[in-house]
PDB file of C-alpha atoms in Angstrom:
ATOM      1  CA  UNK A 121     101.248 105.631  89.701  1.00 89.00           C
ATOM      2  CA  UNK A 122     100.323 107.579  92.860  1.00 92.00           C
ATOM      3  CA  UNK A 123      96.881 108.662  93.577  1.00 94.00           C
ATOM      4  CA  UNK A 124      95.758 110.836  96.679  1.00 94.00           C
ATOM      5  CA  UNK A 125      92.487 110.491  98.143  1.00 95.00           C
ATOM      6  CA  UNK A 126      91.679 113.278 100.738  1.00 94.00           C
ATOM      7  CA  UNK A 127      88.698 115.134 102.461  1.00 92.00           C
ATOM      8  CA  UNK A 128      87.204 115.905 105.917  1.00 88.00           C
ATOM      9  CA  UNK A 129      86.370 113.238 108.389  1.00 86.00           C
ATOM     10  CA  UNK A 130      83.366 110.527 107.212  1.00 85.00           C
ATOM     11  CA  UNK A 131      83.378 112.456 103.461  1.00 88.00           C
ATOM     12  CA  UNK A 132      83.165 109.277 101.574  1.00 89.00           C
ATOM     13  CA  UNK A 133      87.048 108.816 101.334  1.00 92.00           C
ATOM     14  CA  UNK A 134      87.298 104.974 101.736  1.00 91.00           C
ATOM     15  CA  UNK A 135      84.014 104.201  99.832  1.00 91.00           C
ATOM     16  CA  UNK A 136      85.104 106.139  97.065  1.00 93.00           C
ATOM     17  CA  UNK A 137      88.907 104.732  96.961  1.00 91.00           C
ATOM     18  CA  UNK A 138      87.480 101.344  97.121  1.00 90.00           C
ATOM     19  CA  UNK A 139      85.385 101.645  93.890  1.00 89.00           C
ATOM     20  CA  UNK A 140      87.809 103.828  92.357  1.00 91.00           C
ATOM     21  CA  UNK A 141      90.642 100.758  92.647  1.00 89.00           C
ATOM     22  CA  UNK A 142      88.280  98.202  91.402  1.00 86.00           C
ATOM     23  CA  UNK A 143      88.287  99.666  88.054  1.00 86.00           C
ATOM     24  CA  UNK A 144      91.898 100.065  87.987  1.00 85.00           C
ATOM     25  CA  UNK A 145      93.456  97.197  88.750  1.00 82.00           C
ATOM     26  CA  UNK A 146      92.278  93.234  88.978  1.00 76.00           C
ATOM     27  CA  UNK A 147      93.917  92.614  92.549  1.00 80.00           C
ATOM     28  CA  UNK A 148      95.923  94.082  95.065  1.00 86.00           C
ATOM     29  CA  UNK A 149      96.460  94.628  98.719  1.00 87.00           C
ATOM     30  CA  UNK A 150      94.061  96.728 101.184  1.00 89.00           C
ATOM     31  CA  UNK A 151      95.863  98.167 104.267  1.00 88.00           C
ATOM     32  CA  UNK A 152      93.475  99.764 106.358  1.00 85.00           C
ATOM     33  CA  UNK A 153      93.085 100.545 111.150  1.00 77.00           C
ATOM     34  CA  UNK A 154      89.376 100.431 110.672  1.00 62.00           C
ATOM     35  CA  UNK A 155      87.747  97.069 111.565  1.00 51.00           C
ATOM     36  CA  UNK A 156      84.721  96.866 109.012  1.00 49.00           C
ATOM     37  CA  UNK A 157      84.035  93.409 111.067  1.00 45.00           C
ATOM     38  CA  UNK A 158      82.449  95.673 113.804  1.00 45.00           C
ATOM     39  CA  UNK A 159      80.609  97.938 111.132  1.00 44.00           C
ATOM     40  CA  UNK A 160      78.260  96.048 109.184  1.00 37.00           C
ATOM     41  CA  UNK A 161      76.890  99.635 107.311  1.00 42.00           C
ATOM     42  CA  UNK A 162      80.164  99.889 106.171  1.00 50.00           C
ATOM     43  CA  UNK A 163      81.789  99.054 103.226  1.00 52.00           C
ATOM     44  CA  UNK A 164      84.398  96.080 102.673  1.00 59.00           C
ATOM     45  CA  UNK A 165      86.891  95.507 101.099  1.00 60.00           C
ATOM     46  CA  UNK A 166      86.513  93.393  97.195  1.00 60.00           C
ATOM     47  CA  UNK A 167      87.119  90.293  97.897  1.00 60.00           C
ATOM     48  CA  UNK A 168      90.056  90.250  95.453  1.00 68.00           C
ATOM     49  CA  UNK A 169      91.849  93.106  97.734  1.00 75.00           C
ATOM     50  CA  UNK A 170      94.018  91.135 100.667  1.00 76.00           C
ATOM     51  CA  UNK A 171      93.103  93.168 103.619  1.00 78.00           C
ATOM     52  CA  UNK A 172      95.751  93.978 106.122  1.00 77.00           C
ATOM     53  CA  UNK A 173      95.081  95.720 109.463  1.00 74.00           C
ATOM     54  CA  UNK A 174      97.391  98.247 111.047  1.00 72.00           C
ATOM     55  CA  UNK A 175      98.716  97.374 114.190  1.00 68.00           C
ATOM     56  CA  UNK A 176     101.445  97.379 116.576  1.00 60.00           C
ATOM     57  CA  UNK A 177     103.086  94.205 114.871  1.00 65.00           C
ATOM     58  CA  UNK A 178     103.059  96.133 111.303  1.00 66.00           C
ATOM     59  CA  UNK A 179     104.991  99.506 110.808  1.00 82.00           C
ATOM     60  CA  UNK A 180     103.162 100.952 107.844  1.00 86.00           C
ATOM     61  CA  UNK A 181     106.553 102.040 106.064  1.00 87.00           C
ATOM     62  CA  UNK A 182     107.878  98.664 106.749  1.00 86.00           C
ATOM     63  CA  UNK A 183     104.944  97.057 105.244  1.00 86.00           C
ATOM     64  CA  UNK A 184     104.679  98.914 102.449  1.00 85.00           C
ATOM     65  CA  UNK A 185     108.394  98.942 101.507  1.00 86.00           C
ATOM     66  CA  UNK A 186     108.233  95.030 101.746  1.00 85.00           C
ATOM     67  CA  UNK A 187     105.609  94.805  99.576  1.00 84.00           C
ATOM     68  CA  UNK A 188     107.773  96.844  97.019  1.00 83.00           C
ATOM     69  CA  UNK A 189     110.716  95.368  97.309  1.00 82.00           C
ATOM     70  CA  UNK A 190     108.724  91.675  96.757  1.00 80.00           C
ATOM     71  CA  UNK A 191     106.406  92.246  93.841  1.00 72.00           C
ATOM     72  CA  UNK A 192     106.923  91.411  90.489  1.00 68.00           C
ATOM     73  CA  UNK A 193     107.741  94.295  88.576  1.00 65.00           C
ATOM     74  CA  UNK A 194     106.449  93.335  85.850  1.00 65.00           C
ATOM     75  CA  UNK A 195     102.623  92.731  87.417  1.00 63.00           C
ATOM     76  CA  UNK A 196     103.086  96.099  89.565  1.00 63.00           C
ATOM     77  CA  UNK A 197     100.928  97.721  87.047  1.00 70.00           C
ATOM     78  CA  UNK A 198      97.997  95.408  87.664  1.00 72.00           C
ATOM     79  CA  UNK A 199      98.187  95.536  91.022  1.00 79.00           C
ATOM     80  CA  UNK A 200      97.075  98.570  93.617  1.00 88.00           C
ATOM     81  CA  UNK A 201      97.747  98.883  97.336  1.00 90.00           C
ATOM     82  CA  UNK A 202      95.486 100.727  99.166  1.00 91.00           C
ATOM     83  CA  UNK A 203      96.582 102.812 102.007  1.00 91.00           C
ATOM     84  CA  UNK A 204      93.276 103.489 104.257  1.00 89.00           C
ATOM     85  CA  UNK A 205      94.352 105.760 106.232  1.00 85.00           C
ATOM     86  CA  UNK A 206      97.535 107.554 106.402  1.00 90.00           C
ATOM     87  CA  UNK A 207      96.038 109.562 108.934  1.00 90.00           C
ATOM     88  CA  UNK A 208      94.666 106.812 110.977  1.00 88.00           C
ATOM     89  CA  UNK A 209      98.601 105.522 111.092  1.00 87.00           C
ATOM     90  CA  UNK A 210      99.827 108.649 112.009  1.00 89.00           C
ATOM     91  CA  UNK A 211      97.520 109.194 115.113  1.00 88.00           C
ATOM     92  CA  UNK A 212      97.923 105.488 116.248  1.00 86.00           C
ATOM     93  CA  UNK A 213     101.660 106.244 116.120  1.00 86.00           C
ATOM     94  CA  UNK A 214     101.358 109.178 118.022  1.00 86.00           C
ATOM     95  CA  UNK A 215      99.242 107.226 120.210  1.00 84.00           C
ATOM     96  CA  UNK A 216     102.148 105.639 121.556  1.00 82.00           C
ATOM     97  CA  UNK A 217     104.552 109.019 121.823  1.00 80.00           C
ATOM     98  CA  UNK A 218     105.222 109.313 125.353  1.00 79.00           C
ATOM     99  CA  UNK A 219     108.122 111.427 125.688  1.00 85.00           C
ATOM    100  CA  UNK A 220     110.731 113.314 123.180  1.00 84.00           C
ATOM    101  CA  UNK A 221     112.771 110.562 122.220  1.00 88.00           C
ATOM    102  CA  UNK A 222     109.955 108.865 121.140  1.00 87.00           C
ATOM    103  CA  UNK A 223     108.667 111.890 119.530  1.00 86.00           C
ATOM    104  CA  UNK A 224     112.563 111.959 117.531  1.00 88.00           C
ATOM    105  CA  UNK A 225     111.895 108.049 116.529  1.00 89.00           C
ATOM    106  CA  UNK A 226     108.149 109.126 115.020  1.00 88.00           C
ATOM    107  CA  UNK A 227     109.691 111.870 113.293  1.00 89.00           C
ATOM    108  CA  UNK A 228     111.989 109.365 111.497  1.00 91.00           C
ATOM    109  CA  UNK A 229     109.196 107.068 110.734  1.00 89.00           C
ATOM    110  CA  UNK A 230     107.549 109.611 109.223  1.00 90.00           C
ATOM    111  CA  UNK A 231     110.177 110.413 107.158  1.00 92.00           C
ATOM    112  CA  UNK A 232     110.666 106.889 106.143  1.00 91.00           C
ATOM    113  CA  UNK A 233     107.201 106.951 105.017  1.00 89.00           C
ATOM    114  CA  UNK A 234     107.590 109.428 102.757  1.00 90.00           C
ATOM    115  CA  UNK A 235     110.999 108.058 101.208  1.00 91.00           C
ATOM    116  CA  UNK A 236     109.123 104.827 100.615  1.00 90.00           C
ATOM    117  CA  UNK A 237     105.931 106.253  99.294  1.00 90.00           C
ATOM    118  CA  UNK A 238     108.219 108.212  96.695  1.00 88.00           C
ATOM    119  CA  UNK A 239     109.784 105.205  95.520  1.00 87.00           C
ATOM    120  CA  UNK A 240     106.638 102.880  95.589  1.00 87.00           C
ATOM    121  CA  UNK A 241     106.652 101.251  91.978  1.00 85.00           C
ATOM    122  CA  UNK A 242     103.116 100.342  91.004  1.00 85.00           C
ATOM    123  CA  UNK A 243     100.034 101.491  91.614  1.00 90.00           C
ATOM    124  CA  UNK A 244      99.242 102.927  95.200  1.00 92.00           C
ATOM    125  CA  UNK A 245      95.925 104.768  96.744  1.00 95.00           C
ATOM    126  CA  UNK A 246      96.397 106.739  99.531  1.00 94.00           C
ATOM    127  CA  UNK A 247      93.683 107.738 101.820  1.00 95.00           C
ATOM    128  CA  UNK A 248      94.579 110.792 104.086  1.00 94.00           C
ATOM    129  CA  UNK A 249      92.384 113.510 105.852  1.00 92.00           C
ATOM    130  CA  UNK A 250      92.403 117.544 105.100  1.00 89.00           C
ATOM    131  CA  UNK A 251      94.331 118.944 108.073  1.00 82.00           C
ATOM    132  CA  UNK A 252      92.527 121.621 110.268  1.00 78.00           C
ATOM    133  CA  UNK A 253      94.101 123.266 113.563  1.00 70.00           C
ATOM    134  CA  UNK A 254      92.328 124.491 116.830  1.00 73.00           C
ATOM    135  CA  UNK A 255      92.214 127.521 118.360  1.00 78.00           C
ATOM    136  CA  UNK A 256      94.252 126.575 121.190  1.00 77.00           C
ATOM    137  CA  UNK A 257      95.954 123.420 120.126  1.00 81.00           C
ATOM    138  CA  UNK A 258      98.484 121.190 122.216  1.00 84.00           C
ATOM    139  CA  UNK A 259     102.138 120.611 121.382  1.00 82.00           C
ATOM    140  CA  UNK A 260     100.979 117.083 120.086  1.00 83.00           C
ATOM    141  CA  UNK A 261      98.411 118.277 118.288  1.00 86.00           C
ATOM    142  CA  UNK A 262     100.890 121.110 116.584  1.00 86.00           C
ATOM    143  CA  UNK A 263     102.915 118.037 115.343  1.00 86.00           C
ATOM    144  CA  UNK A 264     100.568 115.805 113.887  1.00 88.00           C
ATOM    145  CA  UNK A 265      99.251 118.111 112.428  1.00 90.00           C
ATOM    146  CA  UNK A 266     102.357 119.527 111.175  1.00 89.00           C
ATOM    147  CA  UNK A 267     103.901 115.881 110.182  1.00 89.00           C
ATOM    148  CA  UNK A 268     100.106 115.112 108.050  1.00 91.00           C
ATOM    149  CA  UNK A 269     100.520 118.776 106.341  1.00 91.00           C
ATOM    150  CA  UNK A 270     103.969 118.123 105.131  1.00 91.00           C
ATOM    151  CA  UNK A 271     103.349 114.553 104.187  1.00 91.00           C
ATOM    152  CA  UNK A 272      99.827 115.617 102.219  1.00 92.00           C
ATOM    153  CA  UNK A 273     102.111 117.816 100.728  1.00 91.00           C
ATOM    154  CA  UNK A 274     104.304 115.749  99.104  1.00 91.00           C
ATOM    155  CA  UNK A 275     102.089 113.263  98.283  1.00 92.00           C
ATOM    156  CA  UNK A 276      99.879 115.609  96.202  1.00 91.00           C
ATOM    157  CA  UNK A 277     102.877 117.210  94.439  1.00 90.00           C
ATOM    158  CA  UNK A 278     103.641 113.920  93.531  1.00 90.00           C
ATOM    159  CA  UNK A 279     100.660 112.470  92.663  1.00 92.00           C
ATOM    160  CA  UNK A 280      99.181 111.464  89.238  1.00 92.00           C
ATOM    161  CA  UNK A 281      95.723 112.208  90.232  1.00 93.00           C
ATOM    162  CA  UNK A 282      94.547 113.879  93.698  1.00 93.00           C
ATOM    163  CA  UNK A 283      90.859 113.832  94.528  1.00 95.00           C
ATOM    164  CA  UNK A 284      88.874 116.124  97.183  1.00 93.00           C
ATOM    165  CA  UNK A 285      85.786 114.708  98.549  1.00 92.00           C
ATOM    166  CA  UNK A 286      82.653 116.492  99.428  1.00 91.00           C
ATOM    167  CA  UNK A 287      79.688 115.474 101.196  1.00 90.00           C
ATOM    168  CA  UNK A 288      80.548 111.981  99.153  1.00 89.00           C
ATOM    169  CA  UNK A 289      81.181 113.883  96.239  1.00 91.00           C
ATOM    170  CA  UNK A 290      84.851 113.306  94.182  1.00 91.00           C
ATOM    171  CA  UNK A 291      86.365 116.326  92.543  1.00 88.00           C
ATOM    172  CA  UNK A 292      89.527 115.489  91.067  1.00 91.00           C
ATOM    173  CA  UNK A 293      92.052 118.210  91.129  1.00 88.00           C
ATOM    174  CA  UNK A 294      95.252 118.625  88.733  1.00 69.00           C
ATOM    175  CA  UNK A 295      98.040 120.051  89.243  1.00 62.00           C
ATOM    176  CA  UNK A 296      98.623 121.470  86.420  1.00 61.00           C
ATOM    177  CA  UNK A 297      95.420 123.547  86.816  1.00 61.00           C
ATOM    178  CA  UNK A 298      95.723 124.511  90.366  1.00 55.00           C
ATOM    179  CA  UNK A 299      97.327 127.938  90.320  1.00 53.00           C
ATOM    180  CA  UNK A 300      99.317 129.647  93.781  1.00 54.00           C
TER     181      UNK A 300
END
């Protein structure tokens, strides 16, 4: 199962996923870049989610594929990963873009990350901003925003629920209401 959590920046995203995977599943696995240590208005993580931090020692596809390939498939239905956020991974991979090679290797990690995300088996909550442009963007800026578009994109289409936060507000959309 594949849910999609999106919205603007501070909209009530991970407050909302949080809650939303409590009543879903009894454990599971909480990868998130935000240090909630620092942040004491914040909320953390259940204490039956496992929180992992994104960092230079963890590529999020790797980490995520591993923890497909090594569950039990029979529990993967009582267990959620949370993704917190796909965006966050994104711009701290960008981060570390310095010329177009690297830019080449970043473009195959992102596809990577959708490959794995299609073939996740269990239950997985990803967390991922609502793209908006400048008026005058950069090249970098063009492709990140490009790469989150087209990976929001297929994450939604493939999703079994997608919600749109507001102002902390949750409005689930479906897909097979949402007309072109």
């Amino acid at each position: 199962m594949l849910i999609m959590v999106t919205g603007g920046v501070s909209s009530g995203k991970t407050r909302f996923a949080l809650s939303y995977a409590s009543r879903l599943a009894r454990d599971g696995i909480y990868v998130t870049a935000n240090d909630f240590a620092e942040s004491p208005d914040k909320m953390k993580a259940p204490a039956r989610l496992r929180t992992i931090h994104m960092s230079s020692e963890h590529s999020l596809p790797d980490l995520l594929d591993h923890i497909n390939r090594e569950s039990n498939l029979f529990a993967a239905e009582r267990r959620i990963v949370i993704i917190d956020s796909l965006t966050a991974w994104l711009e701290g991979e960008m981060r570390e873009c310095w010329n177009t090679q690297d830019r080449m290797r970043l473009r195959d990690k992102v596809d990577y990350m959708k490959e794995v995300v299609s073939s996740y088996q269990g239950i997985i909550l990803i967390v991922t901003n609502e793209m908006h442009g400048s008026f005058h963007p950069s090249e970098e800026e063009k492709l990140f925003v490009s790469w989150m578009a087209e990976m929001n994109r297929l994450i939604a289409s493939r999703s079994d629920q997608v919600f749109l936060l507001t102002s902390g507000i949750a409005t689930e959309i479906r897909r097979e209401q949402t007309r072109y």
